[in-house]
C-alpha atoms as an extended CHARMM CRD file, in Angstrom:
* protein
*
       201  EXT
         1         1  MET       CA              7.1060000000      -32.2420000000       40.2060000000  PROA      1               0.0000000000
         2         2  GLU       CA              3.9270000000      -33.9280000000       39.0010000000  PROA      2               0.0000000000
         3         3  GLN       CA              0.7280000000      -32.3940000000       40.3410000000  PROA      3               0.0000000000
         4         4  LYS       CA             -1.6000000000      -34.5950000000       42.3790000000  PROA      4               0.0000000000
         5         5  PRO       CA             -4.9500000000      -35.5750000000       40.7910000000  PROA      5               0.0000000000
         6         6  ALA       CA             -7.7420000000      -33.0290000000       41.3330000000  PROA      6               0.0000000000
         7         7  ARG       CA             -9.7000000000      -35.2730000000       43.6820000000  PROA      7               0.0000000000
         8         8  VAL       CA             -6.6940000000      -35.7760000000       45.9560000000  PROA      8               0.0000000000
         9         9  ARG       CA             -5.9920000000      -32.0370000000       46.0080000000  PROA      9               0.0000000000
        10        10  ILE       CA             -9.6280000000      -31.3160000000       46.8790000000  PROA      10              0.0000000000
        11        11  VAL       CA             -9.6730000000      -33.7740000000       49.7920000000  PROA      11              0.0000000000
        12        12  ASP       CA             -6.3090000000      -32.4540000000       51.0350000000  PROA      12              0.0000000000
        13        13  ALA       CA             -7.5160000000      -28.8430000000       50.8610000000  PROA      13              0.0000000000
        14        14  ALA       CA            -10.8320000000      -29.6870000000       52.5340000000  PROA      14              0.0000000000
        15        15  HSD       CA             -9.0390000000      -31.5040000000       55.3370000000  PROA      15              0.0000000000
        16        16  GLN       CA             -6.6910000000      -28.5770000000       55.9730000000  PROA      16              0.0000000000
        17        17  LEU       CA             -9.4340000000      -25.9380000000       55.8910000000  PROA      17              0.0000000000
        18        18  MET       CA            -11.7970000000      -27.9700000000       58.0560000000  PROA      18              0.0000000000
        19        19  LEU       CA             -9.0150000000      -28.3060000000       60.6290000000  PROA      19              0.0000000000
        20        20  THR       CA             -8.0690000000      -24.6230000000       60.6040000000  PROA      20              0.0000000000
        21        21  ILE       CA            -11.3930000000      -22.7880000000       60.2160000000  PROA      21              0.0000000000
        22        22  GLY       CA            -13.9560000000      -25.5320000000       60.8910000000  PROA      22              0.0000000000
        23        23  LEU       CA            -16.4630000000      -27.3960000000       58.7690000000  PROA      23              0.0000000000
        24        24  ALA       CA            -19.1130000000      -24.6770000000       58.9200000000  PROA      24              0.0000000000
        25        25  ARG       CA            -16.8120000000      -21.9510000000       57.5450000000  PROA      25              0.0000000000
        26        26  ALA       CA            -14.9710000000      -24.0690000000       54.9590000000  PROA      26              0.0000000000
        27        27  THR       CA            -16.9950000000      -23.2080000000       51.8590000000  PROA      27              0.0000000000
        28        28  THR       CA            -16.7360000000      -25.1430000000       48.6230000000  PROA      28              0.0000000000
        29        29  LYS       CA            -15.4290000000      -21.9580000000       46.9660000000  PROA      29              0.0000000000
        30        30  GLU       CA            -12.5530000000      -21.6970000000       49.4680000000  PROA      30              0.0000000000
        31        31  ILE       CA            -11.8160000000      -25.4130000000       49.2270000000  PROA      31              0.0000000000
        32        32  ALA       CA            -11.6970000000      -25.2370000000       45.4230000000  PROA      32              0.0000000000
        33        33  ARG       CA             -9.4050000000      -22.2010000000       45.5590000000  PROA      33              0.0000000000
        34        34  ALA       CA             -7.0430000000      -23.9550000000       47.9890000000  PROA      34              0.0000000000
        35        35  ALA       CA             -7.0540000000      -27.0540000000       45.7640000000  PROA      35              0.0000000000
        36        36  GLY       CA             -6.2350000000      -24.9940000000       42.6710000000  PROA      36              0.0000000000
        37        37  CYS       CA             -9.4070000000      -25.8790000000       40.7890000000  PROA      37              0.0000000000
        38        38  SER       CA            -12.8520000000      -24.4640000000       40.0520000000  PROA      38              0.0000000000
        39        39  GLU       CA            -15.9650000000      -25.0670000000       42.1380000000  PROA      39              0.0000000000
        40        40  ALA       CA            -17.4130000000      -26.8600000000       39.1110000000  PROA      40              0.0000000000
        41        41  ALA       CA            -14.4600000000      -29.2780000000       39.1780000000  PROA      41              0.0000000000
        42        42  LEU       CA            -15.0290000000      -29.8680000000       42.9010000000  PROA      42              0.0000000000
        43        43  TYR       CA            -18.6830000000      -30.7260000000       42.2840000000  PROA      43              0.0000000000
        44        44  LYS       CA            -17.6850000000      -33.2490000000       39.6070000000  PROA      44              0.0000000000
        45        45  HSD       CA            -16.0850000000      -35.2880000000       42.3740000000  PROA      45              0.0000000000
        46        46  PHE       CA            -18.3450000000      -34.4430000000       45.3200000000  PROA      46              0.0000000000
        47        47  PRO       CA            -22.0580000000      -33.6090000000       44.9040000000  PROA      47              0.0000000000
        48        48  SER       CA            -22.1100000000      -31.7900000000       48.2660000000  PROA      48              0.0000000000
        49        49  LYS       CA            -19.8270000000      -30.4810000000       50.9710000000  PROA      49              0.0000000000
        50        50  GLU       CA            -21.2230000000      -33.1600000000       53.2760000000  PROA      50              0.0000000000
        51        51  GLU       CA            -20.0090000000      -35.9150000000       50.9470000000  PROA      51              0.0000000000
        52        52  LEU       CA            -16.6230000000      -34.2170000000       50.8390000000  PROA      52              0.0000000000
        53        53  PHE       CA            -16.6250000000      -34.2040000000       54.6630000000  PROA      53              0.0000000000
        54        54  VAL       CA            -17.3110000000      -37.9500000000       54.6670000000  PROA      54              0.0000000000
        55        55  ALA       CA            -14.4060000000      -38.4590000000       52.2430000000  PROA      55              0.0000000000
        56        56  VAL       CA            -12.1080000000      -36.4980000000       54.5730000000  PROA      56              0.0000000000
        57        57  LEU       CA            -13.1660000000      -38.6670000000       57.5190000000  PROA      57              0.0000000000
        58        58  LYS       CA            -12.6640000000      -41.8900000000       55.5690000000  PROA      58              0.0000000000
        59        59  GLU       CA             -9.4600000000      -41.0200000000       53.7520000000  PROA      59              0.0000000000
        60        60  ARG       CA             -7.5080000000      -38.6540000000       56.0010000000  PROA      60              0.0000000000
        61        61  LEU       CA             -8.3830000000      -39.7590000000       59.5530000000  PROA      61              0.0000000000
        62        62  PRO       CA             -7.6660000000      -43.0100000000       61.4250000000  PROA      62              0.0000000000
        63        63  ARG       CA             -9.9800000000      -45.6520000000       59.9860000000  PROA      63              0.0000000000
        64        64  LEU       CA            -12.1410000000      -47.0600000000       62.7600000000  PROA      64              0.0000000000
        65        65  ASN       CA            -14.9860000000      -48.7600000000       60.8700000000  PROA      65              0.0000000000
        66        66  PRO       CA            -12.7240000000      -50.9910000000       58.7050000000  PROA      66              0.0000000000
        67        67  LEU       CA            -10.9470000000      -52.1160000000       61.8940000000  PROA      67              0.0000000000
        68        68  LEU       CA            -14.2660000000      -53.0590000000       63.4950000000  PROA      68              0.0000000000
        69        69  LYS       CA            -15.3900000000      -54.9710000000       60.3930000000  PROA      69              0.0000000000
        70        70  ARG       CA            -12.1300000000      -56.9120000000       60.3420000000  PROA      70              0.0000000000
        71        71  LEU       CA            -12.4430000000      -57.8160000000       64.0220000000  PROA      71              0.0000000000
        72        72  ILE       CA            -16.0600000000      -58.9400000000       63.5830000000  PROA      72              0.0000000000
        73        73  ALA       CA            -14.9510000000      -61.2460000000       60.7680000000  PROA      73              0.0000000000
        74        74  THR       CA            -12.2290000000      -62.8170000000       62.9350000000  PROA      74              0.0000000000
        75        75  SER       CA            -13.9070000000      -62.7900000000       66.3660000000  PROA      75              0.0000000000
        76        76  GLY       CA            -13.3320000000      -65.7990000000       68.5880000000  PROA      76              0.0000000000
        77        77  VAL       CA            -10.3290000000      -66.9460000000       66.5700000000  PROA      77              0.0000000000
        78        78  GLY       CA             -6.6290000000      -66.1920000000       66.4300000000  PROA      78              0.0000000000
        79        79  GLU       CA             -4.1020000000      -65.4130000000       69.1000000000  PROA      79              0.0000000000
        80        80  ARG       CA             -5.3630000000      -61.9630000000       70.1060000000  PROA      80              0.0000000000
        81        81  THR       CA             -7.5770000000      -61.6330000000       73.1570000000  PROA      81              0.0000000000
        82        82  VAL       CA            -10.7140000000      -59.4880000000       73.3320000000  PROA      82              0.0000000000
        83        83  GLU       CA             -8.8210000000      -57.0820000000       75.5870000000  PROA      83              0.0000000000
        84        84  GLN       CA             -6.0500000000      -56.7210000000       73.0160000000  PROA      84              0.0000000000
        85        85  ASN       CA             -8.6370000000      -56.0500000000       70.3120000000  PROA      85              0.0000000000
        86        86  LEU       CA            -10.4140000000      -53.4890000000       72.5060000000  PROA      86              0.0000000000
        87        87  THR       CA             -7.0760000000      -51.7950000000       73.1770000000  PROA      87              0.0000000000
        88        88  GLU       CA             -6.5200000000      -51.4170000000       69.4380000000  PROA      88              0.0000000000
        89        89  ILE       CA            -10.0830000000      -50.1220000000       68.9860000000  PROA      89              0.0000000000
        90        90  ALA       CA             -9.6750000000      -47.6080000000       71.8210000000  PROA      90              0.0000000000
        91        91  ARG       CA             -6.3950000000      -46.3600000000       70.3990000000  PROA      91              0.0000000000
        92        92  GLN       CA             -7.7940000000      -45.8460000000       66.8930000000  PROA      92              0.0000000000
        93        93  ALA       CA            -11.0270000000      -44.3420000000       68.2330000000  PROA      93              0.0000000000
        94        94  ALA       CA             -9.1660000000      -41.8640000000       70.4410000000  PROA      94              0.0000000000
        95        95  LEU       CA             -7.0550000000      -40.7920000000       67.4540000000  PROA      95              0.0000000000
        96        96  PHE       CA            -10.1460000000      -40.5090000000       65.2490000000  PROA      96              0.0000000000
        97        97  TYR       CA            -12.0480000000      -38.3300000000       67.7210000000  PROA      97              0.0000000000
        98        98  GLU       CA             -8.9650000000      -36.2360000000       68.4390000000  PROA      98              0.0000000000
        99        99  GLN       CA             -8.6550000000      -35.3950000000       64.7510000000  PROA      99              0.0000000000
       100       100  SER       CA            -12.3490000000      -35.1930000000       63.8340000000  PROA      100             0.0000000000
       101       101  PHE       CA            -13.6110000000      -33.1670000000       66.7960000000  PROA      101             0.0000000000
       102       102  PRO       CA            -11.9920000000      -29.8680000000       65.7000000000  PROA      102             0.0000000000
       103       103  ILE       CA            -13.4280000000      -30.3660000000       62.2090000000  PROA      103             0.0000000000
       104       104  ALA       CA            -17.0380000000      -31.0010000000       63.2590000000  PROA      104             0.0000000000
       105       105  ALA       CA            -17.2550000000      -28.8300000000       66.3830000000  PROA      105             0.0000000000
       106       106  SER       CA            -18.1820000000      -25.6840000000       64.4470000000  PROA      106             0.0000000000
       107       107  LEU       CA            -21.3910000000      -27.3490000000       63.2600000000  PROA      107             0.0000000000
       108       108  TYR       CA            -22.8320000000      -27.1040000000       66.7600000000  PROA      108             0.0000000000
       109       109  ALA       CA            -22.7370000000      -23.2990000000       66.5770000000  PROA      109             0.0000000000
       110       110  GLU       CA            -25.0480000000      -23.3010000000       63.5340000000  PROA      110             0.0000000000
       111       111  PRO       CA            -28.1780000000      -25.4270000000       64.1890000000  PROA      111             0.0000000000
       112       112  ARG       CA            -29.5870000000      -25.1010000000       60.6380000000  PROA      112             0.0000000000
       113       113  LEU       CA            -26.3360000000      -26.1830000000       59.0500000000  PROA      113             0.0000000000
       114       114  LYS       CA            -26.0360000000      -29.0440000000       61.5390000000  PROA      114             0.0000000000
       115       115  GLU       CA            -29.5460000000      -30.2760000000       60.6810000000  PROA      115             0.0000000000
       116       116  ARG       CA            -28.7700000000      -30.1640000000       56.9510000000  PROA      116             0.0000000000
       117       117  HSD       CA            -25.5320000000      -32.0160000000       57.6100000000  PROA      117             0.0000000000
       118       118  ASN       CA            -27.3520000000      -34.6500000000       59.6880000000  PROA      118             0.0000000000
       119       119  ALA       CA            -29.9500000000      -35.1160000000       56.9370000000  PROA      119             0.0000000000
       120       120  VAL       CA            -27.2280000000      -35.8240000000       54.3650000000  PROA      120             0.0000000000
       121       121  MET       CA            -25.4860000000      -38.2150000000       56.7840000000  PROA      121             0.0000000000
       122       122  ARG       CA            -28.7600000000      -40.1320000000       57.1310000000  PROA      122             0.0000000000
       123       123  GLU       CA            -29.0960000000      -40.3120000000       53.3370000000  PROA      123             0.0000000000
       124       124  LEU       CA            -25.5230000000      -41.6060000000       53.0540000000  PROA      124             0.0000000000
       125       125  GLY       CA            -26.0940000000      -44.1700000000       55.8210000000  PROA      125             0.0000000000
       126       126  THR       CA            -23.3050000000      -42.8300000000       57.9790000000  PROA      126             0.0000000000
       127       127  GLY       CA            -22.7610000000      -40.6880000000       61.0680000000  PROA      127             0.0000000000
       128       128  PRO       CA            -21.2260000000      -40.7100000000       64.5390000000  PROA      128             0.0000000000
       129       129  HSD       CA            -23.4570000000      -43.5800000000       65.6340000000  PROA      129             0.0000000000
       130       130  MET       CA            -21.8470000000      -46.0190000000       63.2040000000  PROA      130             0.0000000000
       131       131  PRO       CA            -18.7260000000      -46.8100000000       65.3100000000  PROA      131             0.0000000000
       132       132  ILE       CA            -20.9810000000      -47.5660000000       68.3020000000  PROA      132             0.0000000000
       133       133  ARG       CA            -23.0190000000      -49.9620000000       66.1840000000  PROA      133             0.0000000000
       134       134  GLY       CA            -19.8420000000      -51.5180000000       64.8220000000  PROA      134             0.0000000000
       135       135  LEU       CA            -18.3030000000      -52.0340000000       68.2530000000  PROA      135             0.0000000000
       136       136  ASP       CA            -21.6030000000      -53.3960000000       69.5720000000  PROA      136             0.0000000000
       137       137  ALA       CA            -21.6420000000      -55.9000000000       66.6860000000  PROA      137             0.0000000000
       138       138  TYR       CA            -18.0420000000      -56.8900000000       67.4280000000  PROA      138             0.0000000000
       139       139  LEU       CA            -18.7810000000      -57.4570000000       71.1250000000  PROA      139             0.0000000000
       140       140  ARG       CA            -21.8910000000      -59.4930000000       70.2560000000  PROA      140             0.0000000000
       141       141  SER       CA            -19.7830000000      -61.6620000000       67.9490000000  PROA      141             0.0000000000
       142       142  GLU       CA            -17.3390000000      -62.2540000000       70.8130000000  PROA      142             0.0000000000
       143       143  GLN       CA            -20.3140000000      -62.9520000000       73.0670000000  PROA      143             0.0000000000
       144       144  ALA       CA            -21.4540000000      -65.6630000000       70.6570000000  PROA      144             0.0000000000
       145       145  ALA       CA            -17.9100000000      -67.0890000000       70.7450000000  PROA      145             0.0000000000
       146       146  GLY       CA            -18.0090000000      -67.2160000000       74.5550000000  PROA      146             0.0000000000
       147       147  ARG       CA            -15.3020000000      -64.5960000000       75.0940000000  PROA      147             0.0000000000
       148       148  VAL       CA            -17.7270000000      -61.9460000000       76.4140000000  PROA      148             0.0000000000
       149       149  ARG       CA            -20.1980000000      -62.6700000000       79.2070000000  PROA      149             0.0000000000
       150       150  SER       CA            -23.5970000000      -63.8160000000       77.9660000000  PROA      150             0.0000000000
       151       151  ASP       CA            -25.4290000000      -61.2890000000       80.1730000000  PROA      151             0.0000000000
       152       152  ALA       CA            -23.2190000000      -58.3230000000       79.2080000000  PROA      152             0.0000000000
       153       153  ASP       CA            -24.9560000000      -55.3030000000       77.6860000000  PROA      153             0.0000000000
       154       154  THR       CA            -22.8010000000      -54.9730000000       74.5840000000  PROA      154             0.0000000000
       155       155  TYR       CA            -24.3920000000      -51.7320000000       73.3930000000  PROA      155             0.0000000000
       156       156  ALA       CA            -23.7650000000      -50.0540000000       76.7450000000  PROA      156             0.0000000000
       157       157  ALA       CA            -20.1900000000      -51.3690000000       76.7430000000  PROA      157             0.0000000000
       158       158  ALA       CA            -19.5920000000      -49.9990000000       73.2260000000  PROA      158             0.0000000000
       159       159  SER       CA            -21.0490000000      -46.6390000000       74.2290000000  PROA      159             0.0000000000
       160       160  LEU       CA            -18.8710000000      -46.4740000000       77.3470000000  PROA      160             0.0000000000
       161       161  LEU       CA            -15.6190000000      -47.2350000000       75.5220000000  PROA      161             0.0000000000
       162       162  LEU       CA            -16.2000000000      -44.9190000000       72.5770000000  PROA      162             0.0000000000
       163       163  GLY       CA            -17.6310000000      -42.2370000000       74.8590000000  PROA      163             0.0000000000
       164       164  ALA       CA            -14.4060000000      -42.2920000000       76.8610000000  PROA      164             0.0000000000
       165       165  CYS       CA            -12.3920000000      -42.0060000000       73.6410000000  PROA      165             0.0000000000
       166       166  ALA       CA            -14.4730000000      -39.0360000000       72.4540000000  PROA      166             0.0000000000
       167       167  GLN       CA            -14.2260000000      -37.3710000000       75.8660000000  PROA      167             0.0000000000
       168       168  ARG       CA            -10.4430000000      -37.6290000000       75.7440000000  PROA      168             0.0000000000
       169       169  ALA       CA            -10.4330000000      -35.5180000000       72.5840000000  PROA      169             0.0000000000
       170       170  PHE       CA            -11.5870000000      -32.3130000000       74.2490000000  PROA      170             0.0000000000
       171       171  ALA       CA            -11.8720000000      -32.6550000000       78.0200000000  PROA      171             0.0000000000
       172       172  TYR       CA             -8.3110000000      -31.8020000000       79.0220000000  PROA      172             0.0000000000
       173       173  GLU       CA             -7.2940000000      -28.7340000000       76.9970000000  PROA      173             0.0000000000
       174       174  ALA       CA             -8.1520000000      -26.3490000000       79.8720000000  PROA      174             0.0000000000
       175       175  THR       CA             -6.0110000000      -28.2060000000       82.4190000000  PROA      175             0.0000000000
       176       176  GLU       CA             -2.5980000000      -27.0040000000       83.5470000000  PROA      176             0.0000000000
       177       177  ALA       CA             -0.9560000000      -29.8040000000       81.5620000000  PROA      177             0.0000000000
       178       178  GLY       CA             -2.9510000000      -28.8570000000       78.4650000000  PROA      178             0.0000000000
       179       179  GLY       CA             -3.6480000000      -32.4610000000       77.5690000000  PROA      179             0.0000000000
       180       180  PRO       CA             -4.7750000000      -35.8870000000       78.8330000000  PROA      180             0.0000000000
       181       181  PRO       CA             -3.0880000000      -37.2670000000       81.9610000000  PROA      181             0.0000000000
       182       182  GLN       CA             -2.1620000000      -40.5400000000       80.2140000000  PROA      182             0.0000000000
       183       183  SER       CA             -0.3690000000      -41.2700000000       76.9890000000  PROA      183             0.0000000000
       184       184  LEU       CA             -2.5410000000      -42.5900000000       74.1720000000  PROA      184             0.0000000000
       185       185  ASP       CA             -1.2280000000      -46.1420000000       74.5740000000  PROA      185             0.0000000000
       186       186  ALA       CA             -1.6920000000      -46.1110000000       78.3650000000  PROA      186             0.0000000000
       187       187  PHE       CA             -5.2150000000      -44.7340000000       77.9990000000  PROA      187             0.0000000000
       188       188  ALA       CA             -6.2120000000      -47.3500000000       75.4010000000  PROA      188             0.0000000000
       189       189  ALA       CA             -4.8480000000      -50.2390000000       77.4830000000  PROA      189             0.0000000000
       190       190  SER       CA             -6.4640000000      -48.9600000000       80.6830000000  PROA      190             0.0000000000
       191       191  ALA       CA             -9.8490000000      -48.3390000000       79.0480000000  PROA      191             0.0000000000
       192       192  ALA       CA             -9.8780000000      -51.8110000000       77.4750000000  PROA      192             0.0000000000
       193       193  ARG       CA             -8.8040000000      -53.4920000000       80.7120000000  PROA      193             0.0000000000
       194       194  THR       CA            -11.4670000000      -51.6560000000       82.7250000000  PROA      194             0.0000000000
       195       195  LEU       CA            -14.1870000000      -52.5570000000       80.2260000000  PROA      195             0.0000000000
       196       196  MET       CA            -13.1480000000      -56.2070000000       80.2240000000  PROA      196             0.0000000000
       197       197  GLN       CA            -13.5580000000      -56.3120000000       84.0160000000  PROA      197             0.0000000000
       198       198  GLY       CA            -17.2560000000      -55.7400000000       83.3830000000  PROA      198             0.0000000000
       199       199  VAL       CA            -17.9100000000      -57.8320000000       80.2700000000  PROA      199             0.0000000000
       200       200  GLY       CA            -15.1720000000      -60.4740000000       80.1910000000  PROA      200             0.0000000000
       201       201  GLY       CA            -16.2600000000      -64.0490000000       79.6950000000  PROA      201             0.0000000000
């Protein structure tokens, strides 16, 4: 069986280790070992662990930002309603946070590492604020098309929807059921419908 390219193996190994032991404890040495390559080979593809983390988010997790960009480009046109688009956004966002939260959570236990990570995210022009900005931009484009109320606070609406999706990722593990009270599809539809009651045009 043909071996995967080194870069693919590195991203796969980083994803698995970040899920199992957390971002803070997944060293480049351990990632390289799991990928079957040297640390030097890892650094040929990724100048820092932070850039490798970004690659994991972009390539192994549900892709939220491309969805938002596509919806911005097609806002106000087509057969889909704003509520249908928001349902799709909520579904992808909930999946993204569900899969990314265990990876990034360990950063919050190490303030110095978190600050270094945040500094690199700023340099790369990315971070957890980007989906909020993207959803805000989408809602403003629908506002311009007359499908979202002209007086709606689109930034607050974006924050509310994505905040609910992020909350779903970790708020219910301690309950008797051990998970959210709604299925993913039911949650996404309900969240979108509730938001549209406040911002619908």
